[in-house]
């Protein structure tokens, strides 16, 4: 009685644990508490999978002397090998709750008390999770009907010559129909698995590269992932993921597939782009391709690929050489600038104070480097035309680059950065960048969320906009 009470408490604790720590995902099982040796018993498993999809697996282990055959698999691949029952789904059923079952047969020599547990494994947020199946106790007893093998009638049937004729010659020949281990197991083991990956990094434009990886994956399917380590000073943006899910976080670019593309080979690609203050030198991309083999994660290391950043000096660095003139206030000569249609600049702004703000006279108009723009509350895109560690004259971009746009400043990562325009759509900012590049060849698009500078990739994801070349 105490033993049964303890088992009940154990079962209730595991059940409560699964509810608390596994969300709505639960797995329970049913099987007879007593099984006759040599007889079949049905094991039924109920899975409440909530909203998870894609790859999943159930595994249960048995001692020697047991055999298992599938009844209901719900689309899973069933196998019984090395005393392990496995159900493997490349894609889980659509129902939130479903049942699977199989026949369990202990051999005639098996006796004793046993427990049956197991694990339900699945993929969520690109990570593999496990839920334990609460253990269930059961006993295997000798079949009671063995003694009723009435030997008296055996002599009467012996004269019938059918026993010797029906002797096991034919049974052995039929027994090789136990092709399950011979056909199923070898086919899995003999499948030729050939995996290789080759990566190239090609320059697209100044500071921007396209990373392309060709994957050959003969003999494997289902879950797979590419993980690439991007060098410091670069960001990554999706290009062609072949149905996979692309992400970039903490210098790692990943493409995840719950089911790999069909065919023996395919190509994926993404872009990496140097940040404005990334120095010119040689960098490398490294990573690996991971996949499942016999339900175990395997890794194929993709060799390092080097590339050189040879970007021309950012516009930002040029004015620093002319800094002595910045301190000289009067640049009234700008009045004569023929390209300025508005009133001439009468006064040059002073260098910013320690809090990075500048005072402006209200009568100053025309081409000028202005102060930080008004606060923003949404995702916006702008075009950066330069950066430096000291301010430049108000008319610097008008005189040196014939740039007619008003130029604003912002302080970011220790740099004073010069910005033109403000757009709610990336495409408009891209068009403005292309226009400005007629004057400032190294101009590029920047992005902000509520006034805080973020990567263009993050802005595109937040604003649900498309990237344009």
PDB file of C-alpha atoms in Angstrom, residues 32-337:
ATOM      1  CA  UNK A  32      -0.997  -2.664 -18.347  1.00  0.00           C
ATOM      2  CA  UNK A  33       0.407  -3.060 -14.840  1.00  0.00           C
ATOM      3  CA  UNK A  34       0.914  -6.785 -15.556  1.00  0.00           C
ATOM      4  CA  UNK A  35       1.978  -8.502 -18.780  1.00  0.00           C
ATOM      5  CA  UNK A  36       2.168 -12.241 -19.436  1.00  0.00           C
ATOM      6  CA  UNK A  37       5.529 -13.406 -20.733  1.00  0.00           C
ATOM      7  CA  UNK A  38       5.290 -14.147 -24.442  1.00  0.00           C
ATOM      8  CA  UNK A  39       2.077 -12.093 -24.775  1.00  0.00           C
ATOM      9  CA  UNK A  40       1.478  -8.695 -26.333  1.00  0.00           C
ATOM     10  CA  UNK A  41       0.624  -5.508 -24.446  1.00  0.00           C
ATOM     11  CA  UNK A  42      -0.251  -2.116 -25.910  1.00  0.00           C
ATOM     12  CA  UNK A  43       1.662   1.022 -24.889  1.00  0.00           C
ATOM     13  CA  UNK A  44      -0.223   4.250 -25.644  1.00  0.00           C
ATOM     14  CA  UNK A  45       1.407   7.702 -25.424  1.00  0.00           C
ATOM     15  CA  UNK A  46      -0.592  10.956 -25.396  1.00  0.00           C
ATOM     16  CA  UNK A  47       1.230  14.133 -26.496  1.00  0.00           C
ATOM     17  CA  UNK A  48      -0.064  17.640 -25.909  1.00  0.00           C
ATOM     18  CA  UNK A  49       2.368  19.626 -28.063  1.00  0.00           C
ATOM     19  CA  UNK A  50       0.791  23.092 -27.746  1.00  0.00           C
ATOM     20  CA  UNK A  51       2.001  25.202 -30.699  1.00  0.00           C
ATOM     21  CA  UNK A  52       5.387  23.595 -31.427  1.00  0.00           C
ATOM     22  CA  UNK A  53       6.064  22.348 -34.957  1.00  0.00           C
ATOM     23  CA  UNK A  54       8.822  20.700 -36.948  1.00  0.00           C
ATOM     24  CA  UNK A  55      11.293  18.044 -35.791  1.00  0.00           C
ATOM     25  CA  UNK A  56      10.506  15.934 -32.686  1.00  0.00           C
ATOM     26  CA  UNK A  57      11.359  12.540 -31.190  1.00  0.00           C
ATOM     27  CA  UNK A  58      10.158  10.122 -28.528  1.00  0.00           C
ATOM     28  CA  UNK A  59      12.583   7.520 -27.144  1.00  0.00           C
ATOM     29  CA  UNK A  60      12.020   4.741 -24.578  1.00  0.00           C
ATOM     30  CA  UNK A  61      14.509   2.100 -23.414  1.00  0.00           C
ATOM     31  CA  UNK A  62      13.828  -1.560 -22.551  1.00  0.00           C
ATOM     32  CA  UNK A  63      15.946  -4.355 -21.033  1.00  0.00           C
ATOM     33  CA  UNK A  64      16.948  -7.449 -23.006  1.00  0.00           C
ATOM     34  CA  UNK A  65      14.176  -9.823 -24.012  1.00  0.00           C
ATOM     35  CA  UNK A  66      11.554  -7.330 -25.260  1.00  0.00           C
ATOM     36  CA  UNK A  67      10.282  -6.647 -28.757  1.00  0.00           C
ATOM     37  CA  UNK A  68       8.184  -3.711 -30.060  1.00  0.00           C
ATOM     38  CA  UNK A  69       6.077  -3.167 -33.199  1.00  0.00           C
ATOM     39  CA  UNK A  70       4.261   0.019 -34.279  1.00  0.00           C
ATOM     40  CA  UNK A  71       0.474   0.417 -34.220  1.00  0.00           C
ATOM     41  CA  UNK A  72      -0.202   4.182 -34.604  1.00  0.00           C
ATOM     42  CA  UNK A  73       2.730   6.505 -35.441  1.00  0.00           C
ATOM     43  CA  UNK A  74       0.962   9.740 -36.547  1.00  0.00           C
ATOM     44  CA  UNK A  75       3.392  10.157 -39.423  1.00  0.00           C
ATOM     45  CA  UNK A  76       6.525   9.393 -37.418  1.00  0.00           C
ATOM     46  CA  UNK A  77       9.287   6.998 -38.464  1.00  0.00           C
ATOM     47  CA  UNK A  78       9.224   4.053 -36.014  1.00  0.00           C
ATOM     48  CA  UNK A  79      12.259   1.950 -35.124  1.00  0.00           C
ATOM     49  CA  UNK A  80      13.183  -0.635 -32.466  1.00  0.00           C
ATOM     50  CA  UNK A  81      16.911  -1.195 -32.280  1.00  0.00           C
ATOM     51  CA  UNK A  82      19.339  -1.865 -29.407  1.00  0.00           C
ATOM     52  CA  UNK A  83      16.303  -2.209 -27.101  1.00  0.00           C
ATOM     53  CA  UNK A  84      15.229   1.382 -27.864  1.00  0.00           C
ATOM     54  CA  UNK A  85      11.813   2.422 -29.175  1.00  0.00           C
ATOM     55  CA  UNK A  86      11.991   5.609 -31.286  1.00  0.00           C
ATOM     56  CA  UNK A  87       9.321   7.724 -32.974  1.00  0.00           C
ATOM     57  CA  UNK A  88      10.877  10.463 -35.141  1.00  0.00           C
ATOM     58  CA  UNK A  89       8.911  13.259 -36.818  1.00  0.00           C
ATOM     59  CA  UNK A  90      10.465  15.550 -39.395  1.00  0.00           C
ATOM     60  CA  UNK A  91       7.299  17.628 -38.923  1.00  0.00           C
ATOM     61  CA  UNK A  92       4.905  17.125 -36.008  1.00  0.00           C
ATOM     62  CA  UNK A  93       1.177  16.525 -36.662  1.00  0.00           C
ATOM     63  CA  UNK A  94      -0.963  19.662 -36.823  1.00  0.00           C
ATOM     64  CA  UNK A  95      -3.227  18.617 -33.919  1.00  0.00           C
ATOM     65  CA  UNK A  96      -2.354  20.142 -30.551  1.00  0.00           C
ATOM     66  CA  UNK A  97      -2.980  16.757 -28.898  1.00  0.00           C
ATOM     67  CA  UNK A  98      -2.561  13.301 -30.449  1.00  0.00           C
ATOM     68  CA  UNK A  99      -1.855   9.690 -29.486  1.00  0.00           C
ATOM     69  CA  UNK A 100       0.670   7.136 -30.686  1.00  0.00           C
ATOM     70  CA  UNK A 101       0.916   3.448 -29.750  1.00  0.00           C
ATOM     71  CA  UNK A 102       2.916   0.245 -30.193  1.00  0.00           C
ATOM     72  CA  UNK A 103       2.817  -3.447 -29.238  1.00  0.00           C
ATOM     73  CA  UNK A 104       5.231  -4.550 -26.530  1.00  0.00           C
ATOM     74  CA  UNK A 105       6.068  -8.279 -26.283  1.00  0.00           C
ATOM     75  CA  UNK A 106       8.317  -9.714 -23.549  1.00  0.00           C
ATOM     76  CA  UNK A 107       9.864 -13.067 -24.461  1.00  0.00           C
ATOM     77  CA  UNK A 108       8.729 -16.243 -22.686  1.00  0.00           C
ATOM     78  CA  UNK A 109      11.831 -16.174 -20.464  1.00  0.00           C
ATOM     79  CA  UNK A 110      11.364 -12.628 -19.153  1.00  0.00           C
ATOM     80  CA  UNK A 111      10.052 -12.221 -15.584  1.00  0.00           C
ATOM     81  CA  UNK A 112      10.179  -9.480 -12.948  1.00  0.00           C
ATOM     82  CA  UNK A 113       9.240  -5.911 -12.124  1.00  0.00           C
ATOM     83  CA  UNK A 114      10.171  -3.114 -14.526  1.00  0.00           C
ATOM     84  CA  UNK A 115       9.618   0.609 -15.074  1.00  0.00           C
ATOM     85  CA  UNK A 116       9.036   2.356 -18.398  1.00  0.00           C
ATOM     86  CA  UNK A 117      10.052   6.021 -18.815  1.00  0.00           C
ATOM     87  CA  UNK A 118      11.339   8.015 -21.796  1.00  0.00           C
ATOM     88  CA  UNK A 119      11.909  11.449 -23.310  1.00  0.00           C
ATOM     89  CA  UNK A 120      10.080  13.716 -25.741  1.00  0.00           C
ATOM     90  CA  UNK A 121      12.563  15.936 -27.637  1.00  0.00           C
ATOM     91  CA  UNK A 122      11.700  18.869 -29.906  1.00  0.00           C
ATOM     92  CA  UNK A 123      13.142  22.064 -31.438  1.00  0.00           C
ATOM     93  CA  UNK A 124      12.059  25.528 -30.311  1.00  0.00           C
ATOM     94  CA  UNK A 125      13.810  28.862 -30.923  1.00  0.00           C
ATOM     95  CA  UNK A 126      16.614  26.982 -32.691  1.00  0.00           C
ATOM     96  CA  UNK A 127      17.349  25.021 -29.499  1.00  0.00           C
ATOM     97  CA  UNK A 128      16.708  21.395 -28.632  1.00  0.00           C
ATOM     98  CA  UNK A 129      14.444  20.808 -25.580  1.00  0.00           C
ATOM     99  CA  UNK A 130      13.575  17.611 -23.671  1.00  0.00           C
ATOM    100  CA  UNK A 131      10.547  16.625 -21.585  1.00  0.00           C
ATOM    101  CA  UNK A 132      10.709  13.508 -19.402  1.00  0.00           C
ATOM    102  CA  UNK A 133       7.878  10.982 -19.669  1.00  0.00           C
ATOM    103  CA  UNK A 134       6.775  10.011 -16.160  1.00  0.00           C
ATOM    104  CA  UNK A 135       7.885   6.438 -15.390  1.00  0.00           C
ATOM    105  CA  UNK A 136       5.246   3.697 -15.096  1.00  0.00           C
ATOM    106  CA  UNK A 137       5.803   0.419 -13.223  1.00  0.00           C
ATOM    107  CA  UNK A 138       4.729  -2.944 -14.659  1.00  0.00           C
ATOM    108  CA  UNK A 139       5.390  -6.650 -14.020  1.00  0.00           C
ATOM    109  CA  UNK A 140       6.043  -9.525 -16.390  1.00  0.00           C
ATOM    110  CA  UNK A 141       4.725 -12.854 -15.082  1.00  0.00           C
ATOM    111  CA  UNK A 142       4.822 -16.391 -16.412  1.00  0.00           C
ATOM    112  CA  UNK A 143       1.829 -17.290 -18.547  1.00  0.00           C
ATOM    113  CA  UNK A 144      -0.683 -19.321 -16.495  1.00  0.00           C
ATOM    114  CA  UNK A 145      -1.832 -21.297 -19.477  1.00  0.00           C
ATOM    115  CA  UNK A 146       1.424 -23.130 -20.080  1.00  0.00           C
ATOM    116  CA  UNK A 147       0.509 -26.193 -17.979  1.00  0.00           C
ATOM    117  CA  UNK A 148      -2.738 -26.684 -19.941  1.00  0.00           C
ATOM    118  CA  UNK A 149      -0.857 -28.160 -22.819  1.00  0.00           C
ATOM    119  CA  UNK A 150      -2.835 -31.411 -22.409  1.00  0.00           C
ATOM    120  CA  UNK A 151      -0.265 -34.096 -23.061  1.00  0.00           C
ATOM    121  CA  UNK A 152      -2.916 -36.882 -23.129  1.00  0.00           C
ATOM    122  CA  UNK A 153      -4.231 -35.821 -26.473  1.00  0.00           C
ATOM    123  CA  UNK A 154      -0.790 -35.557 -27.961  1.00  0.00           C
ATOM    124  CA  UNK A 155      -0.406 -39.329 -28.443  1.00  0.00           C
ATOM    125  CA  UNK A 156      -3.706 -39.503 -30.318  1.00  0.00           C
ATOM    126  CA  UNK A 157      -2.500 -36.927 -32.768  1.00  0.00           C
ATOM    127  CA  UNK A 158       0.965 -38.397 -33.146  1.00  0.00           C
ATOM    128  CA  UNK A 159      -0.110 -41.086 -35.618  1.00  0.00           C
ATOM    129  CA  UNK A 160      -1.211 -38.348 -37.932  1.00  0.00           C
ATOM    130  CA  UNK A 161       1.901 -37.979 -39.989  1.00  0.00           C
ATOM    131  CA  UNK A 162       1.238 -34.311 -40.301  1.00  0.00           C
ATOM    132  CA  UNK A 163       3.424 -33.291 -37.423  1.00  0.00           C
ATOM    133  CA  UNK A 164       6.680 -34.400 -39.013  1.00  0.00           C
ATOM    134  CA  UNK A 165       5.504 -33.124 -42.424  1.00  0.00           C
ATOM    135  CA  UNK A 166       4.597 -29.794 -40.926  1.00  0.00           C
ATOM    136  CA  UNK A 167       7.887 -29.841 -39.099  1.00  0.00           C
ATOM    137  CA  UNK A 168       9.841 -26.673 -38.965  1.00  0.00           C
ATOM    138  CA  UNK A 169      11.356 -26.888 -42.453  1.00  0.00           C
ATOM    139  CA  UNK A 170       8.774 -24.406 -43.647  1.00  0.00           C
ATOM    140  CA  UNK A 171       8.675 -22.370 -40.489  1.00  0.00           C
ATOM    141  CA  UNK A 172      12.386 -21.549 -40.638  1.00  0.00           C
ATOM    142  CA  UNK A 173      11.951 -20.571 -44.257  1.00  0.00           C
ATOM    143  CA  UNK A 174       9.144 -18.248 -43.296  1.00  0.00           C
ATOM    144  CA  UNK A 175      10.994 -16.933 -40.298  1.00  0.00           C
ATOM    145  CA  UNK A 176      13.463 -15.033 -42.454  1.00  0.00           C
ATOM    146  CA  UNK A 177      10.376 -12.924 -43.095  1.00  0.00           C
ATOM    147  CA  UNK A 178      11.626 -11.346 -39.879  1.00  0.00           C
ATOM    148  CA  UNK A 179      13.014  -8.876 -42.352  1.00  0.00           C
ATOM    149  CA  UNK A 180      12.361  -5.956 -40.069  1.00  0.00           C
ATOM    150  CA  UNK A 181      15.831  -6.030 -38.508  1.00  0.00           C
ATOM    151  CA  UNK A 182      17.434  -7.164 -41.746  1.00  0.00           C
ATOM    152  CA  UNK A 183      15.767  -4.582 -43.995  1.00  0.00           C
ATOM    153  CA  UNK A 184      15.125  -1.610 -41.781  1.00  0.00           C
ATOM    154  CA  UNK A 185      18.333  -1.505 -39.787  1.00  0.00           C
ATOM    155  CA  UNK A 186      20.809  -2.107 -42.591  1.00  0.00           C
ATOM    156  CA  UNK A 187      19.086   0.430 -44.784  1.00  0.00           C
ATOM    157  CA  UNK A 188      19.639   3.099 -42.188  1.00  0.00           C
ATOM    158  CA  UNK A 189      23.196   2.018 -41.521  1.00  0.00           C
ATOM    159  CA  UNK A 190      24.177   1.439 -45.112  1.00  0.00           C
ATOM    160  CA  UNK A 191      22.898   4.814 -46.307  1.00  0.00           C
ATOM    161  CA  UNK A 192      25.903   6.636 -47.678  1.00  0.00           C
ATOM    162  CA  UNK A 193      26.229   9.988 -45.943  1.00  0.00           C
ATOM    163  CA  UNK A 194      28.396  12.496 -47.739  1.00  0.00           C
ATOM    164  CA  UNK A 195      28.518  16.045 -46.340  1.00  0.00           C
ATOM    165  CA  UNK A 196      30.729  18.868 -47.564  1.00  0.00           C
ATOM    166  CA  UNK A 197      30.546  22.670 -47.517  1.00  0.00           C
ATOM    167  CA  UNK A 198      32.497  25.296 -49.453  1.00  0.00           C
ATOM    168  CA  UNK A 199      32.388  29.041 -48.678  1.00  0.00           C
ATOM    169  CA  UNK A 200      33.379  32.095 -50.751  1.00  0.00           C
ATOM    170  CA  UNK A 201      33.487  35.776 -49.771  1.00  0.00           C
ATOM    171  CA  UNK A 202      33.174  38.283 -52.649  1.00  0.00           C
ATOM    172  CA  UNK A 203      33.334  42.093 -52.584  1.00  0.00           C
ATOM    173  CA  UNK A 204      30.030  43.708 -53.672  1.00  0.00           C
ATOM    174  CA  UNK A 205      30.804  47.360 -53.002  1.00  0.00           C
ATOM    175  CA  UNK A 206      33.089  49.395 -50.774  1.00  0.00           C
ATOM    176  CA  UNK A 207      32.990  47.722 -47.332  1.00  0.00           C
ATOM    177  CA  UNK A 208      30.244  45.213 -48.286  1.00  0.00           C
ATOM    178  CA  UNK A 209      30.710  41.498 -49.116  1.00  0.00           C
ATOM    179  CA  UNK A 210      28.553  38.560 -50.165  1.00  0.00           C
ATOM    180  CA  UNK A 211      29.198  35.269 -48.327  1.00  0.00           C
ATOM    181  CA  UNK A 212      28.066  32.195 -50.301  1.00  0.00           C
ATOM    182  CA  UNK A 213      28.171  28.600 -49.026  1.00  0.00           C
ATOM    183  CA  UNK A 214      27.512  25.526 -51.156  1.00  0.00           C
ATOM    184  CA  UNK A 215      26.228  22.562 -49.124  1.00  0.00           C
ATOM    185  CA  UNK A 216      26.414  18.976 -50.386  1.00  0.00           C
ATOM    186  CA  UNK A 217      24.381  16.654 -48.149  1.00  0.00           C
ATOM    187  CA  UNK A 218      23.893  13.271 -49.747  1.00  0.00           C
ATOM    188  CA  UNK A 219      22.011  10.815 -47.509  1.00  0.00           C
ATOM    189  CA  UNK A 220      20.667  13.229 -44.878  1.00  0.00           C
ATOM    190  CA  UNK A 221      17.452  15.185 -44.443  1.00  0.00           C
ATOM    191  CA  UNK A 222      15.436  16.961 -41.771  1.00  0.00           C
ATOM    192  CA  UNK A 223      16.858  19.402 -39.217  1.00  0.00           C
ATOM    193  CA  UNK A 224      20.060  21.310 -40.066  1.00  0.00           C
ATOM    194  CA  UNK A 225      21.796  24.582 -39.211  1.00  0.00           C
ATOM    195  CA  UNK A 226      24.670  26.747 -40.444  1.00  0.00           C
ATOM    196  CA  UNK A 227      26.463  28.830 -37.793  1.00  0.00           C
ATOM    197  CA  UNK A 228      28.985  31.439 -38.987  1.00  0.00           C
ATOM    198  CA  UNK A 229      31.268  33.591 -36.810  1.00  0.00           C
ATOM    199  CA  UNK A 230      31.354  37.118 -38.256  1.00  0.00           C
ATOM    200  CA  UNK A 231      34.440  39.240 -37.459  1.00  0.00           C
ATOM    201  CA  UNK A 232      34.258  42.172 -35.049  1.00  0.00           C
ATOM    202  CA  UNK A 233      33.271  45.410 -36.771  1.00  0.00           C
ATOM    203  CA  UNK A 234      30.846  43.820 -39.279  1.00  0.00           C
ATOM    204  CA  UNK A 235      27.091  43.268 -39.411  1.00  0.00           C
ATOM    205  CA  UNK A 236      25.274  40.514 -41.339  1.00  0.00           C
ATOM    206  CA  UNK A 237      22.084  40.737 -43.421  1.00  0.00           C
ATOM    207  CA  UNK A 238      20.046  37.958 -45.049  1.00  0.00           C
ATOM    208  CA  UNK A 239      20.244  37.334 -48.800  1.00  0.00           C
ATOM    209  CA  UNK A 240      19.212  33.768 -49.849  1.00  0.00           C
ATOM    210  CA  UNK A 241      18.348  31.276 -47.080  1.00  0.00           C
ATOM    211  CA  UNK A 242      16.642  28.547 -49.163  1.00  0.00           C
ATOM    212  CA  UNK A 243      13.610  28.397 -46.873  1.00  0.00           C
ATOM    213  CA  UNK A 244      15.665  28.565 -43.664  1.00  0.00           C
ATOM    214  CA  UNK A 245      15.334  31.088 -40.830  1.00  0.00           C
ATOM    215  CA  UNK A 246      18.155  33.674 -40.792  1.00  0.00           C
ATOM    216  CA  UNK A 247      19.329  35.437 -37.630  1.00  0.00           C
ATOM    217  CA  UNK A 248      22.318  37.552 -36.601  1.00  0.00           C
ATOM    218  CA  UNK A 249      23.222  38.084 -32.945  1.00  0.00           C
ATOM    219  CA  UNK A 250      26.449  38.558 -30.991  1.00  0.00           C
ATOM    220  CA  UNK A 251      28.716  38.117 -34.051  1.00  0.00           C
ATOM    221  CA  UNK A 252      26.960  34.856 -35.091  1.00  0.00           C
ATOM    222  CA  UNK A 253      24.971  34.529 -38.321  1.00  0.00           C
ATOM    223  CA  UNK A 254      22.709  31.455 -38.380  1.00  0.00           C
ATOM    224  CA  UNK A 255      20.438  29.783 -40.924  1.00  0.00           C
ATOM    225  CA  UNK A 256      18.152  27.111 -39.437  1.00  0.00           C
ATOM    226  CA  UNK A 257      16.113  24.485 -41.304  1.00  0.00           C
ATOM    227  CA  UNK A 258      13.564  22.177 -39.669  1.00  0.00           C
ATOM    228  CA  UNK A 259      13.547  20.338 -43.003  1.00  0.00           C
ATOM    229  CA  UNK A 260      16.480  20.782 -45.365  1.00  0.00           C
ATOM    230  CA  UNK A 261      15.865  21.727 -49.013  1.00  0.00           C
ATOM    231  CA  UNK A 262      15.435  18.766 -51.361  1.00  0.00           C
ATOM    232  CA  UNK A 263      18.255  17.654 -53.607  1.00  0.00           C
ATOM    233  CA  UNK A 264      21.807  16.653 -52.839  1.00  0.00           C
ATOM    234  CA  UNK A 265      23.227  20.185 -52.878  1.00  0.00           C
ATOM    235  CA  UNK A 266      22.111  23.796 -52.564  1.00  0.00           C
ATOM    236  CA  UNK A 267      23.575  27.275 -51.987  1.00  0.00           C
ATOM    237  CA  UNK A 268      22.834  29.891 -49.329  1.00  0.00           C
ATOM    238  CA  UNK A 269      24.178  33.429 -49.012  1.00  0.00           C
ATOM    239  CA  UNK A 270      24.111  36.539 -46.832  1.00  0.00           C
ATOM    240  CA  UNK A 271      25.783  39.949 -46.795  1.00  0.00           C
ATOM    241  CA  UNK A 272      28.334  41.311 -44.325  1.00  0.00           C
ATOM    242  CA  UNK A 273      29.060  45.030 -44.139  1.00  0.00           C
ATOM    243  CA  UNK A 274      31.831  46.898 -42.339  1.00  0.00           C
ATOM    244  CA  UNK A 275      30.819  49.473 -39.744  1.00  0.00           C
ATOM    245  CA  UNK A 276      32.034  53.054 -40.324  1.00  0.00           C
ATOM    246  CA  UNK A 277      34.913  52.863 -37.849  1.00  0.00           C
ATOM    247  CA  UNK A 278      36.153  49.379 -38.845  1.00  0.00           C
ATOM    248  CA  UNK A 279      39.842  49.577 -39.752  1.00  0.00           C
ATOM    249  CA  UNK A 280      41.354  48.269 -42.969  1.00  0.00           C
ATOM    250  CA  UNK A 281      43.016  44.870 -42.533  1.00  0.00           C
ATOM    251  CA  UNK A 282      42.500  41.136 -43.258  1.00  0.00           C
ATOM    252  CA  UNK A 283      39.504  39.428 -41.605  1.00  0.00           C
ATOM    253  CA  UNK A 284      38.114  35.877 -41.626  1.00  0.00           C
ATOM    254  CA  UNK A 285      34.752  34.088 -41.513  1.00  0.00           C
ATOM    255  CA  UNK A 286      34.553  30.646 -39.861  1.00  0.00           C
ATOM    256  CA  UNK A 287      31.732  28.281 -38.895  1.00  0.00           C
ATOM    257  CA  UNK A 288      30.153  24.848 -39.112  1.00  0.00           C
ATOM    258  CA  UNK A 289      27.192  22.948 -40.565  1.00  0.00           C
ATOM    259  CA  UNK A 290      25.230  20.775 -38.092  1.00  0.00           C
ATOM    260  CA  UNK A 291      22.681  18.051 -38.909  1.00  0.00           C
ATOM    261  CA  UNK A 292      21.122  14.882 -37.489  1.00  0.00           C
ATOM    262  CA  UNK A 293      22.467  11.381 -38.095  1.00  0.00           C
ATOM    263  CA  UNK A 294      20.759   8.462 -36.332  1.00  0.00           C
ATOM    264  CA  UNK A 295      19.056  11.093 -34.214  1.00  0.00           C
ATOM    265  CA  UNK A 296      22.387  12.464 -32.973  1.00  0.00           C
ATOM    266  CA  UNK A 297      23.726  15.935 -33.811  1.00  0.00           C
ATOM    267  CA  UNK A 298      26.749  15.908 -36.117  1.00  0.00           C
ATOM    268  CA  UNK A 299      28.993  18.857 -37.034  1.00  0.00           C
ATOM    269  CA  UNK A 300      30.893  19.551 -40.240  1.00  0.00           C
ATOM    270  CA  UNK A 301      33.492  22.299 -39.760  1.00  0.00           C
ATOM    271  CA  UNK A 302      33.626  24.800 -42.620  1.00  0.00           C
ATOM    272  CA  UNK A 303      37.202  26.038 -43.013  1.00  0.00           C
ATOM    273  CA  UNK A 304      38.129  29.669 -42.441  1.00  0.00           C
ATOM    274  CA  UNK A 305      37.728  32.087 -45.350  1.00  0.00           C
ATOM    275  CA  UNK A 306      39.815  35.274 -45.309  1.00  0.00           C
ATOM    276  CA  UNK A 307      39.100  38.594 -47.012  1.00  0.00           C
ATOM    277  CA  UNK A 308      40.653  42.061 -46.909  1.00  0.00           C
ATOM    278  CA  UNK A 309      38.916  45.312 -46.049  1.00  0.00           C
ATOM    279  CA  UNK A 310      40.487  47.971 -48.240  1.00  0.00           C
ATOM    280  CA  UNK A 311      37.940  50.697 -47.861  1.00  0.00           C
ATOM    281  CA  UNK A 312      39.002  54.198 -48.847  1.00  0.00           C
ATOM    282  CA  UNK A 313      39.326  56.641 -45.971  1.00  0.00           C
ATOM    283  CA  UNK A 314      35.927  57.730 -44.690  1.00  0.00           C
ATOM    284  CA  UNK A 315      35.067  61.318 -45.531  1.00  0.00           C
ATOM    285  CA  UNK A 316      35.168  61.809 -41.798  1.00  0.00           C
ATOM    286  CA  UNK A 317      38.953  61.599 -41.633  1.00  0.00           C
ATOM    287  CA  UNK A 318      39.669  64.240 -44.279  1.00  0.00           C
ATOM    288  CA  UNK A 319      38.491  67.333 -42.382  1.00  0.00           C
ATOM    289  CA  UNK A 320      40.662  66.396 -39.414  1.00  0.00           C
ATOM    290  CA  UNK A 321      43.747  67.406 -41.468  1.00  0.00           C
ATOM    291  CA  UNK A 322      42.224  70.871 -42.033  1.00  0.00           C
ATOM    292  CA  UNK A 323      41.253  71.276 -38.355  1.00  0.00           C
ATOM    293  CA  UNK A 324      43.293  74.474 -37.763  1.00  0.00           C
ATOM    294  CA  UNK A 325      40.852  76.388 -39.967  1.00  0.00           C
ATOM    295  CA  UNK A 326      37.881  75.125 -37.925  1.00  0.00           C
ATOM    296  CA  UNK A 327      38.925  77.219 -34.946  1.00  0.00           C
ATOM    297  CA  UNK A 328      38.995  80.348 -37.053  1.00  0.00           C
ATOM    298  CA  UNK A 329      35.492  81.686 -36.733  1.00  0.00           C
ATOM    299  CA  UNK A 330      34.980  83.870 -39.771  1.00  0.00           C
ATOM    300  CA  UNK A 331      34.240  82.096 -43.011  1.00  0.00           C
ATOM    301  CA  UNK A 332      32.124  84.881 -44.404  1.00  0.00           C
ATOM    302  CA  UNK A 333      33.466  84.108 -47.871  1.00  0.00           C
ATOM    303  CA  UNK A 334      30.664  81.550 -48.127  1.00  0.00           C
ATOM    304  CA  UNK A 335      28.456  84.474 -49.087  1.00  0.00           C
ATOM    305  CA  UNK A 336      29.942  84.225 -52.523  1.00  0.00           C
ATOM    306  CA  UNK A 337      29.154  80.502 -52.915  1.00  0.00           C
TER     307      UNK A 337
END
